[in-house]
């Protein structure tokens, strides 16, 4: 017998323990071993019931992700084959579910006739997060076991159920009192079943799941979710498979599920989502930083500035149970900041996401102060004051005086030079950029900006802290705008310029949302503030030798006090949150274009909008990689997916460029370089790395 399985006989019971650490992922060898062990138990007349469990507590996390997309995932015996065989064994099979049963792991449990769980077990089918669907019977067996609606819920959300809820919906038959009691509970159930001469499987309550729903249930469900899913096919495939479970006998339903699974596995959507999955694992790997890099102890945190960002940043720590001191210049600003934090928590209470007691616990972790002396014992200080170098200078000089040696001093600046900020201290090795995104308590992305002198242990410690507070950290080097905002620059430049040349804001934005981006860039500028964008541009102007006339429409809107949503007018006009086209904007654009001698065209195609905005975004990303600001292309994708609403199912701008074809991206840039005259000459300069990649016939973006 394989060492991936521990097989024990106990007085009429066969205990089959899965022993493939760490999570019993169902690679081919384990699949074969499970099948062998079950055959052996089936053939042994002394065995009256079979218990499947995880040796180390964990039941099973499902497919082996390293096999995804490769022939190994289909190597025999495939999971569907194994599970089909399990369901034909004429003895009760009991899954004893410790820690979690996810994906194929839950499908394995569904192929057993009975399921016992430990109280903290989580049971889920998260395949949708990888653009897939359960492909080993989950879509057919689950609706038969718990009904269509809860089954769809589980598969569409990708979120696992806790054990109590799993018991409630009938996914578990029994709950053990504790993780230690799990096997005993399974043994007890097995003995009861043997004593009752019970059938190999409890009759499924929804033998014909279609009977539990209205005739138009699926069409209604699809219609209700259409705008949320946009072009995503994975949820639609889940629905199609579940619909098949209502229409077809099990064997035919399984075949339909298999066909849908194969489509999903080969889809661009799944490739993109798998890319993102691996990108997240990769992002934590930093050259020169390893498990031997020492970490600094972070127990006490301080945040300077209790404004929009400072308050949100402080909440992250309070949410993770870490005490934070919040320092402000004036008592009123401090009170306002703390009141805003309380208000934010109250909203969570109203939504049922937080209890009153938890609110108070979190508020108790926040201590306001006006006195720098109170920061003497802080291990990590994050500055989030106004975006002005003189103010940052004053703050960092003061921090250098009061903070203990070894304290990490971080800045949340979104555009200022972290090396300059570090130079205000006598300890530049302890200074780092921590660029949170707004709202800081919600957005998952954190750009960790490594300064020229930032010490490796400071970087390693902040990466760990980021994880502790639930952030996805991506390392960036120092440059204007770091990874995300620097790429935003050419992307928004083209959007502005296209409006100047004759496109409407809605036409530009619709092309981008047509790619499933959360919002078009001009809607985003209206939301973030036309004024904020203007001021950032002004501060960048000094550092840039280029003519800034491309943003002229934005400058005009700024002059007119059209700051975006907050003033009710920007690139669009707003009634509440309702966005409408504003005929004045094309008029403004036409006037400015005439002044600048820019020819306006009424035939700007969607293709041109796509290529100019997206290819310039991609080009800048490739340039960042070449400069070493970004460590890898997939880090850039994570920044744009988690900070700028680029759809994960498109994979981020770098992955998207690979899908389009690097040669096509280069050709597009070269085309507009020629077609757009002096403007094209100035701005459409292909990144040298892009040229090198295409010349070398590469299809993936990497540093060469
Ligand atoms: P804000 O204006 O909402 O808050 C700044 C706070 O700092 C105010 O409460 C002010 O009283 C306080 N402050 C000013 N000088 C101070 C000093 N010397 N000592 C202590 N407190 C002081 O500004 P916001 O939006 O929170 O921005 C803060 C920083 O975060 C800036 O560097 C900004 O560039 C950056 N940032 C802003 C983002 C945003 O979307 N708002 C996103 C990412 C970074």
XYZ file of C-alpha atoms and ligand atoms in Angstrom:
748
model
C 0.000 0.000 0.000
C 1.201 3.506 -0.835
C 2.717 5.619 1.921
C 0.246 8.330 0.954
C -2.449 6.327 2.711
C -2.573 4.764 6.166
C -4.883 1.767 6.125
C -6.134 0.330 9.392
C -8.654 -2.350 10.220
C -10.604 -1.986 13.429
C -13.192 -4.533 14.235
C -15.268 -4.412 11.036
C -14.203 -0.870 10.094
C -11.594 0.124 7.531
C -9.967 3.464 8.365
C -8.343 5.059 5.356
C -6.124 7.968 6.408
C -4.974 10.413 3.728
C -1.331 11.213 4.407
C -0.083 13.627 1.793
C 1.042 16.691 3.730
C 0.398 19.482 4.039
C -3.185 19.435 2.724
C -3.770 16.045 1.047
C -4.000 17.627 -2.372
C -5.410 15.163 -4.839
C -2.532 14.623 -7.233
C -2.494 11.458 -9.302
C -0.556 9.329 -6.761
C -3.000 10.091 -3.952
C -5.996 9.517 -6.222
C -4.604 6.094 -7.139
C -3.872 5.309 -3.488
C -7.405 6.220 -2.381
C -8.856 4.031 -5.098
C -6.618 1.085 -4.128
C -7.461 1.407 -0.455
C -11.187 1.606 -1.148
C -11.023 -1.429 -3.457
C -9.249 -3.329 -0.740
C -11.868 -2.396 1.837
C -14.668 -3.187 -0.608
C -13.237 -6.621 -1.299
C -12.622 -7.496 2.356
C -15.722 -9.272 3.642
C -14.764 -8.497 7.236
C -15.088 -4.737 6.502
C -18.621 -3.518 7.112
C -18.036 0.233 6.833
C -15.251 2.542 5.630
C -14.043 5.808 7.143
C -12.016 8.262 5.056
C -10.129 10.868 7.050
C -7.008 13.035 7.011
C -4.085 11.733 9.054
C -2.936 15.172 10.175
C -6.385 16.582 10.882
C -6.861 18.301 7.516
C -9.289 16.335 5.362
C -8.437 17.554 1.876
C -7.857 20.845 0.056
C -8.753 19.458 -3.348
C -6.873 19.366 -6.619
C -3.134 19.646 -6.798
C -2.742 23.145 -8.196
C 0.629 22.331 -9.685
C -1.220 19.945 -12.022
C -3.582 22.643 -13.316
C -3.759 22.929 -17.027
C -1.318 20.040 -17.436
C -2.049 16.510 -18.557
C -1.313 15.283 -14.993
C -4.684 16.568 -13.781
C -6.323 14.100 -16.149
C -3.861 11.213 -15.526
C -5.714 8.098 -14.529
C -7.354 7.482 -12.313
C -8.980 10.884 -12.672
C -10.870 12.214 -9.690
C -14.276 11.717 -11.324
C -13.356 8.087 -12.012
C -12.242 7.494 -8.427
C -15.383 9.105 -7.046
C -17.673 7.200 -9.361
C -16.133 3.968 -8.120
C -16.519 5.078 -4.489
C -20.222 5.700 -4.992
C -20.673 2.154 -6.256
C -19.193 0.449 -3.171
C -21.926 -1.355 -1.386
C -20.795 -0.467 2.136
C -21.317 2.766 4.044
C -18.485 5.204 3.400
C -18.069 7.984 5.927
C -15.973 11.109 5.364
C -14.559 12.402 8.655
C -13.860 16.034 7.839
C -11.173 17.772 9.858
C -10.082 21.419 9.290
C -11.407 21.694 5.750
C -12.826 19.901 2.752
C -12.413 22.184 -0.215
C -12.919 21.775 -3.946
C -12.104 18.214 -4.954
C -11.804 17.490 -1.220
C -15.456 18.285 -0.720
C -16.343 16.350 -3.859
C -14.526 13.377 -2.317
C -16.685 13.809 0.785
C -19.783 14.084 -1.410
C -18.961 10.739 -2.988
C -19.137 9.200 0.476
C -22.578 8.213 1.692
C -22.183 10.048 5.035
C -20.236 13.013 6.404
C -19.109 13.905 9.902
C -17.314 17.188 10.605
C -15.375 18.758 13.413
C -16.753 22.022 14.791
C -14.223 24.282 13.068
C -14.264 22.497 9.738
C -14.936 24.563 6.628
C -16.550 23.043 3.573
C -16.468 24.771 0.237
C -16.216 24.641 -3.526
C -13.911 27.553 -4.406
C -13.210 26.485 -8.004
C -14.924 29.588 -9.342
C -12.084 31.694 -7.964
C -9.862 30.023 -10.528
C -12.410 30.384 -13.323
C -13.363 26.725 -13.003
C -16.302 24.734 -11.709
C -16.380 21.641 -9.527
C -15.476 18.965 -12.044
C -15.733 15.751 -10.057
C -19.433 15.520 -9.465
C -19.847 18.492 -7.126
C -22.299 20.291 -9.384
C -24.443 17.152 -9.654
C -24.217 15.644 -6.187
C -24.471 18.815 -4.110
C -27.864 20.005 -5.451
C -29.191 16.480 -4.884
C -27.968 16.599 -1.314
C -28.847 20.132 -0.185
C -31.091 21.563 -2.930
C -30.390 23.904 -5.831
C -30.282 27.280 -4.097
C -27.812 26.560 -1.280
C -25.714 24.511 -3.691
C -25.523 27.384 -6.170
C -24.715 29.775 -3.348
C -21.757 27.697 -2.299
C -20.395 27.320 -5.813
C -21.002 30.866 -7.041
C -19.648 32.594 -3.954
C -16.672 30.251 -3.692
C -16.895 30.892 0.050
C -16.797 27.901 2.377
C -19.519 27.130 4.914
C -18.660 26.674 8.549
C -19.503 23.330 10.121
C -22.632 24.530 11.913
C -24.110 25.896 8.700
C -23.037 22.772 6.804
C -24.981 20.701 9.345
C -27.987 22.971 8.999
C -28.161 22.642 5.201
C -27.578 18.898 5.349
C -24.053 18.859 3.980
C -22.905 17.254 7.226
C -24.835 14.462 8.906
C -23.215 14.896 12.266
C -20.942 17.278 14.146
C -18.216 15.965 16.442
C -17.754 17.767 19.769
C -14.116 18.643 19.070
C -11.376 17.990 16.497
C -10.021 15.236 18.758
C -13.435 13.558 18.908
C -13.856 13.537 15.108
C -12.724 9.994 14.453
C -14.665 8.634 17.411
C -17.749 10.350 16.158
C -17.234 8.768 12.728
C -16.675 5.356 14.357
C -19.856 5.771 16.364
C -21.850 6.632 13.244
C -20.304 3.663 11.425
C -21.337 1.272 14.196
C -24.863 2.650 14.222
C -25.102 2.213 10.463
C -23.795 -1.351 10.681
C -26.210 -2.144 13.498
C -29.106 -0.757 11.487
C -27.954 -2.551 8.374
C -28.195 0.892 6.804
C -27.769 1.411 3.072
C -24.409 2.493 1.679
C -25.780 5.997 1.315
C -28.575 7.882 2.887
C -31.199 8.557 0.224
C -30.543 12.048 -1.019
C -33.357 14.401 -0.034
C -33.413 16.140 -3.418
C -33.325 13.135 -5.713
C -34.771 15.406 -8.358
C -33.420 18.834 -7.411
C -35.451 20.623 -10.094
C -38.615 20.003 -8.106
C -37.484 22.438 -5.400
C -37.323 25.480 -7.667
C -39.550 27.533 -9.958
C -39.573 26.738 -13.669
C -37.861 30.018 -14.569
C -35.403 29.886 -11.664
C -32.246 29.632 -13.764
C -33.154 32.292 -16.296
C -34.063 34.645 -13.433
C -30.841 33.829 -11.635
C -28.764 34.550 -14.741
C -30.592 37.802 -15.408
C -30.213 38.976 -11.810
C -26.454 38.443 -11.902
C -25.653 39.514 -15.452
C -24.271 42.952 -14.638
C -22.233 41.672 -11.702
C -20.633 38.875 -13.688
C -19.974 41.028 -16.740
C -18.273 38.801 -19.298
C -17.280 36.089 -16.807
C -18.167 32.647 -18.044
C -17.248 30.555 -14.984
C -20.373 31.436 -12.967
C -22.494 30.862 -16.055
C -20.923 27.432 -16.482
C -21.706 26.623 -12.841
C -25.332 27.558 -13.462
C -25.414 25.439 -16.631
C -24.037 22.446 -14.740
C -26.503 22.814 -11.865
C -29.305 23.242 -14.353
C -28.167 19.942 -15.881
C -28.497 18.305 -12.466
C -32.194 19.186 -12.568
C -32.694 18.004 -16.115
C -30.585 14.890 -16.470
C -30.031 11.609 -14.681
C -26.819 11.576 -12.635
C -24.554 9.854 -15.160
C -25.547 12.191 -17.960
C -25.272 15.182 -15.646
C -21.750 14.088 -14.742
C -20.834 13.936 -18.413
C -22.241 17.428 -18.956
C -20.289 18.708 -15.966
C -17.118 17.175 -17.380
C -17.607 18.880 -20.716
C -18.198 22.241 -19.036
C -15.155 21.716 -16.826
C -12.933 21.077 -19.841
C -14.182 24.266 -21.493
C -13.487 26.192 -18.322
C -10.022 24.746 -17.894
C -9.075 25.810 -21.416
C -10.615 29.289 -21.085
C -8.685 32.561 -21.059
C -10.624 33.495 -17.931
C -9.311 30.526 -15.985
C -5.779 31.028 -17.269
C -5.946 34.630 -16.065
C -7.287 33.713 -12.637
C -4.705 30.966 -12.192
C -2.051 33.487 -13.149
C -3.353 35.792 -10.420
C -3.379 32.938 -7.907
C 0.287 32.179 -8.543
C 1.139 35.881 -8.745
C -0.075 36.348 -5.180
C 2.159 33.553 -3.950
C 5.085 34.960 -5.863
C 4.681 38.550 -4.642
C 6.109 37.696 -1.229
C 9.360 36.411 -2.728
C 11.928 39.162 -2.690
C 15.486 38.614 -3.877
C 17.882 38.893 -0.941
C 15.123 38.357 1.623
C 14.558 34.886 2.950
C 13.505 32.922 5.969
C 16.916 33.733 7.479
C 16.300 37.504 7.271
C 15.761 38.678 10.858
C 12.457 40.312 11.697
C 11.879 43.256 14.005
C 9.259 42.927 16.705
C 6.149 44.991 16.025
C 3.830 45.305 18.997
C 3.198 49.022 19.136
C 2.157 51.035 16.142
C 1.643 54.747 15.677
C 0.006 56.654 12.829
C 0.638 60.348 12.199
C -2.328 62.216 10.771
C -5.901 61.147 11.470
C -7.301 62.201 8.105
C -8.780 60.036 5.369
C -5.780 57.746 5.102
C -4.441 57.861 8.660
C -7.819 56.851 10.100
C -8.201 53.971 7.651
C -4.640 52.789 8.274
C -5.178 52.838 12.033
C -8.356 50.765 11.589
C -6.367 48.010 9.875
C -4.260 47.548 12.962
C -7.160 47.778 15.405
C -8.979 45.173 13.294
C -6.003 42.871 13.715
C -5.977 43.448 17.475
C -2.867 45.663 17.450
C -2.849 48.825 19.569
C -2.343 52.089 17.648
C -1.537 55.606 18.737
C -2.914 58.260 16.452
C -1.083 61.575 16.467
C -2.486 64.848 15.199
C -1.459 68.493 15.373
C -4.711 69.783 16.778
C -7.251 68.394 19.200
C -10.126 69.090 16.817
C -8.518 67.159 13.976
C -7.890 64.270 16.332
C -11.473 64.260 17.586
C -12.746 64.443 14.044
C -10.505 61.564 12.988
C -11.530 59.331 15.889
C -15.207 60.176 15.369
C -14.899 59.202 11.711
C -13.346 55.873 12.653
C -16.190 55.218 15.080
C -18.664 56.117 12.347
C -17.026 53.638 9.974
C -17.269 50.901 12.584
C -20.889 51.811 13.268
C -21.664 51.203 9.618
C -20.173 47.710 9.990
C -22.328 47.153 13.074
C -25.417 48.241 11.145
C -24.538 45.794 8.394
C -24.220 43.025 10.966
C -20.511 42.580 10.290
C -19.393 43.677 13.736
C -20.943 43.483 17.198
C -21.210 46.487 19.523
C -18.728 44.820 21.835
C -16.237 44.364 18.986
C -16.661 48.008 18.034
C -15.747 49.062 21.551
C -12.828 46.634 21.667
C -11.434 48.130 18.493
C -11.949 51.704 19.598
C -10.188 50.855 22.859
C -7.112 49.871 20.852
C -6.936 53.377 19.375
C -5.347 56.028 21.492
C -5.202 59.621 20.298
C -2.338 61.943 21.168
C -0.984 65.386 20.326
C 2.413 64.686 21.858
C 5.329 63.152 19.957
C 6.826 61.987 23.256
C 4.061 59.356 23.315
C 5.635 57.710 20.264
C 8.907 56.927 22.034
C 8.032 53.249 22.418
C 6.446 52.689 18.983
C 7.908 49.847 16.905
C 6.359 51.088 13.672
C 5.248 54.607 12.815
C 3.262 55.326 9.654
C 3.056 58.921 8.534
C -0.079 60.030 6.658
C -0.020 63.844 6.820
C -0.570 66.291 3.951
C 1.285 65.537 0.730
C 3.841 68.342 1.056
C 7.540 67.671 1.339
C 8.086 70.468 3.918
C 5.469 68.918 6.209
C 6.854 65.413 5.743
C 10.303 66.818 6.505
C 9.164 68.347 9.784
C 7.443 65.109 10.788
C 10.383 62.848 9.974
C 12.905 65.115 11.697
C 10.725 64.993 14.791
C 10.308 61.211 14.566
C 14.080 60.843 14.308
C 14.389 62.686 17.610
C 11.733 60.836 19.588
C 11.567 57.291 18.251
C 13.587 54.505 19.790
C 16.448 52.977 17.814
C 15.209 50.269 15.483
C 11.711 51.686 15.110
C 10.496 51.450 11.524
C 9.512 54.824 10.092
C 7.115 54.577 7.183
C 5.490 57.127 4.902
C 2.168 56.724 3.130
C 3.158 59.282 0.516
C 1.591 58.633 -2.854
C 4.054 60.585 -4.949
C 6.959 62.010 -2.977
C 10.476 60.587 -3.070
C 10.928 58.109 -0.222
C 14.723 58.500 -0.425
C 14.416 62.224 0.163
C 12.080 61.565 3.085
C 14.595 59.057 4.498
C 17.337 61.666 4.214
C 15.563 63.817 6.808
C 16.538 61.221 9.399
C 19.840 59.878 10.623
C 18.484 56.378 10.079
C 17.526 56.049 6.400
C 17.899 52.271 6.720
C 14.788 52.272 8.939
C 12.648 54.291 6.526
C 10.266 52.720 4.023
C 7.192 53.697 2.000
C 3.901 52.017 2.842
C 1.487 53.192 0.196
C -2.028 52.244 1.246
C -4.946 52.722 -1.119
C -8.147 54.535 -0.276
C -10.262 53.530 1.617
C -7.292 52.148 3.515
C -9.381 49.925 5.769
C -11.000 48.277 2.745
C -8.505 48.129 -0.106
C -6.343 45.051 -0.047
C -3.346 46.443 -1.888
C -0.270 47.843 -0.185
C 2.673 49.072 -2.224
C 5.757 48.596 -0.103
C 8.282 51.107 -1.353
C 11.844 50.040 -0.817
C 14.124 53.051 -0.519
C 17.734 53.096 -1.648
C 18.892 52.445 1.899
C 15.960 50.516 3.367
C 17.405 47.632 5.406
C 16.412 44.062 4.418
C 14.961 43.368 7.868
C 12.800 46.491 7.612
C 11.439 45.280 4.294
C 10.924 41.735 5.567
C 9.195 43.003 8.717
C 6.811 45.278 6.840
C 5.913 42.449 4.450
C 5.015 40.352 7.471
C 3.036 43.158 9.087
C 1.140 43.623 5.820
C 0.078 40.005 5.929
C -0.933 40.326 9.575
C -3.314 43.152 8.731
C -4.723 41.307 5.715
C -3.015 43.271 2.956
C -1.576 42.050 -0.293
C 1.870 43.618 -0.324
C 3.717 44.325 -3.550
C 7.246 45.710 -3.488
C 8.034 48.771 -5.580
C 11.190 50.763 -6.054
C 11.259 54.524 -5.707
C 9.955 56.578 -8.628
C 7.215 59.118 -9.133
C 3.911 57.339 -8.480
C 5.559 53.985 -7.727
C 4.066 51.157 -9.782
C 0.373 51.987 -9.807
C 0.184 55.758 -10.122
C 3.092 55.932 -12.514
C 1.217 53.637 -14.883
C -1.940 55.649 -14.346
C -0.194 58.655 -15.833
C 0.105 57.539 -19.505
C -3.224 55.719 -19.270
C -5.089 58.824 -18.114
C -3.003 60.972 -20.464
C -4.423 59.120 -23.450
C -7.970 59.359 -22.073
C -7.609 63.153 -21.691
C -6.020 63.487 -25.085
C -8.706 61.425 -26.810
C -11.350 63.743 -25.374
C -9.344 66.680 -26.707
C -9.199 65.038 -30.126
C -12.949 64.398 -30.286
C -13.975 61.326 -28.267
C -16.577 61.801 -25.548
C -15.723 60.805 -21.970
C -18.416 58.122 -22.140
C -16.946 56.687 -25.331
C -13.519 56.403 -23.721
C -14.874 54.920 -20.491
C -17.200 52.496 -22.242
C -14.320 50.950 -24.144
C -12.558 50.331 -20.836
C -15.582 49.015 -18.978
C -16.223 46.871 -22.038
C -13.071 45.061 -20.978
C -14.747 44.595 -17.578
C -12.681 47.234 -15.778
C -14.651 48.417 -12.738
C -14.801 51.908 -14.148
C -13.364 53.928 -16.968
C -10.419 56.173 -16.206
C -12.387 59.424 -16.543
C -15.102 58.216 -14.169
C -12.270 57.219 -11.832
C -10.758 60.713 -12.023
C -14.156 62.222 -11.238
C -14.374 59.966 -8.216
C -10.836 60.593 -6.976
C -11.155 64.318 -7.698
C -10.176 66.295 -10.785
C -8.528 68.726 -8.339
C -6.436 66.004 -6.705
C -5.273 64.834 -10.116
C -4.469 68.411 -11.113
C -2.363 69.005 -7.997
C -0.464 65.743 -8.420
C 0.197 66.692 -12.024
C 1.479 70.080 -10.967
C 3.911 68.549 -8.509
C 5.103 66.120 -11.167
C 5.494 68.866 -13.742
C 8.644 70.146 -12.130
C 10.190 66.699 -12.457
C 9.061 66.186 -16.030
C 10.632 67.736 -19.072
C 7.586 67.010 -21.221
C 4.954 69.418 -22.402
C 1.868 68.801 -20.265
C -0.717 70.091 -22.727
C -2.224 66.632 -23.093
C -3.985 67.070 -19.753
C -5.359 70.392 -20.799
C -9.005 69.303 -20.639
C -8.476 68.271 -17.019
C -6.785 71.610 -16.320
C -9.775 73.442 -17.782
C -12.207 71.441 -15.681
C -10.105 72.254 -12.627
C -10.176 75.977 -13.437
C -13.959 75.795 -13.744
C -14.212 74.210 -10.279
C -15.491 71.010 -11.833
C -13.732 68.687 -9.391
C -15.802 65.590 -10.190
C -18.405 63.797 -8.107
C -17.847 65.943 -5.039
C -18.878 69.132 -6.889
C -21.513 67.413 -9.014
C -19.558 68.075 -12.227
C -16.312 66.921 -13.753
C -15.946 64.891 -16.915
C -19.603 64.083 -16.310
C -22.476 65.688 -14.492
C -23.834 63.986 -11.365
C -27.183 63.852 -9.679
C -26.315 62.052 -6.481
C -24.344 59.118 -7.772
C -26.102 59.088 -11.117
C -23.688 59.903 -13.860
C -24.781 61.639 -17.053
C -22.965 62.877 -20.112
C -22.350 66.603 -20.041
C -22.566 68.367 -23.431
C -20.385 71.149 -22.047
C -17.340 68.872 -21.874
C -17.030 68.343 -25.645
C -17.521 72.115 -26.038
C -14.689 72.810 -23.615
C -12.552 70.230 -25.395
C -13.338 71.764 -28.812
C -12.436 75.257 -27.595
C -9.132 74.124 -26.104
C -8.305 72.016 -29.146
C -8.847 75.055 -31.389
C -6.564 77.142 -29.158
C -3.841 74.506 -29.328
C -4.349 73.769 -33.009
C -5.250 70.143 -32.290
C -7.409 68.683 -35.053
C -10.669 67.164 -33.810
C -12.095 64.049 -35.411
C -15.552 62.608 -35.073
C -14.457 59.175 -36.196
C -12.257 58.061 -33.322
C -12.797 54.326 -33.203
C -13.154 52.142 -30.134
C -10.127 50.247 -31.327
C -8.050 53.408 -31.245
C -9.263 54.208 -27.728
C -8.458 50.679 -26.599
C -5.028 50.607 -28.142
C -3.926 54.046 -27.060
C -5.081 53.771 -23.447
C -4.221 50.130 -22.847
C -1.007 49.883 -24.838
C 0.396 52.972 -23.140
C -0.531 51.492 -19.762
C 1.175 48.234 -20.701
C 4.196 50.002 -22.119
C 4.767 51.872 -18.870
C 4.477 48.641 -16.902
C 7.100 46.991 -19.084
C 9.320 50.029 -18.649
C 8.942 49.761 -14.846
C 10.023 46.152 -15.011
C 13.048 47.072 -17.075
C 14.009 49.788 -14.603
C 13.720 47.330 -11.729
C 10.967 49.365 -10.024
C 8.758 46.285 -10.241
C 10.356 42.945 -9.439
C 8.227 40.961 -11.854
C 5.432 41.421 -14.367
C 2.946 39.578 -12.171
C 3.502 42.122 -9.356
C 2.341 44.833 -11.748
C -0.784 42.822 -12.462
C -1.539 42.539 -8.745
C -1.206 46.295 -8.296
C -3.645 47.024 -11.104
C -6.123 44.347 -10.102
C -6.183 45.265 -6.436
C -5.663 49.007 -6.643
C -7.233 50.147 -9.922
C -10.152 47.838 -10.668
C -8.493 45.882 -13.480
C -10.478 42.633 -13.657
C -8.735 39.612 -12.167
C -10.393 37.450 -14.803
C -8.507 39.386 -17.453
C -5.342 38.826 -15.436
C -3.947 42.364 -15.079
C -2.387 44.545 -17.771
C 0.781 42.482 -18.216
C -1.092 39.216 -18.569
C -3.542 40.962 -20.870
C -0.658 42.148 -23.054
C 0.483 38.553 -23.391
C -3.041 37.543 -24.363
C -3.206 40.268 -27.010
C 0.313 39.437 -28.211
C 3.427 41.486 -27.434
C 4.085 41.956 -31.136
C 0.627 43.485 -31.580
C 1.158 45.815 -28.626
C 4.459 46.982 -30.100
C 2.970 47.395 -33.572
C 0.104 49.453 -32.109
C 2.492 51.780 -30.304
C 4.594 52.189 -33.444
C 1.507 52.891 -35.493
C 0.330 55.751 -33.260
C 3.842 57.080 -33.009
C 3.605 57.686 -36.746
C -0.058 58.633 -37.012
C -0.267 61.147 -34.184
C 2.388 63.523 -35.472
C 4.418 65.493 -32.949
C 2.280 64.218 -30.086
C 2.911 60.617 -31.154
C 6.612 61.335 -31.542
C 6.767 62.663 -28.011
C 4.730 60.055 -26.161
C 4.551 56.826 -28.148
C 8.037 55.608 -27.428
C 8.010 51.815 -27.093
C 9.734 50.535 -23.959
C 13.092 49.115 -24.906
C 12.267 45.884 -23.072
C 9.120 45.492 -25.178
C 11.197 45.860 -28.324
C 13.756 43.381 -27.037
C 11.079 40.859 -26.080
C 9.439 41.032 -29.490
C 12.790 40.864 -31.279
C 13.631 37.751 -29.251
C 10.281 36.180 -30.158
C 9.171 36.069 -26.522
C 5.498 35.831 -25.717
C 5.807 36.317 -21.949
C 6.865 39.538 -20.261
C 10.087 39.014 -18.357
C 13.270 40.898 -17.871
C 15.810 39.971 -20.534
P -6.058 64.287 4.748
O -5.997 65.711 4.434
O -7.375 63.616 4.794
O -5.365 64.010 6.143
C -4.139 64.544 6.546
C -4.175 64.669 8.044
O -2.868 64.970 8.502
C -5.085 65.794 8.534
O -5.978 65.261 9.485
C -4.131 66.788 9.159
O -4.666 67.445 10.295
C -2.976 65.910 9.553
N -1.702 66.617 9.644
C -1.218 67.558 8.831
N 0.001 67.926 9.236
C 0.302 67.208 10.316
C 1.418 67.131 11.189
N 2.465 67.900 10.991
N 1.358 66.270 12.205
C 0.303 65.501 12.403
N -0.788 65.508 11.624
C -0.789 66.363 10.597
O -5.078 63.583 3.706
P -5.074 62.068 3.227
O -5.887 61.940 2.028
O -5.330 61.201 4.401
O -3.555 61.900 2.760
C -2.508 61.698 3.681
C -1.330 61.120 2.954
O -1.707 59.907 2.346
C -0.762 61.977 1.850
O 0.630 61.818 1.831
C -1.393 61.394 0.614
O -0.631 61.633 -0.545
C -1.385 59.935 0.964
N -2.341 59.119 0.248
C -3.607 59.556 0.024
C -4.517 58.754 -0.647
C -5.931 59.207 -0.863
O -6.610 58.604 -1.708
N -6.424 60.189 -0.142
C -4.123 57.434 -1.162
C -2.791 57.047 -0.803
C -1.940 57.885 -0.155
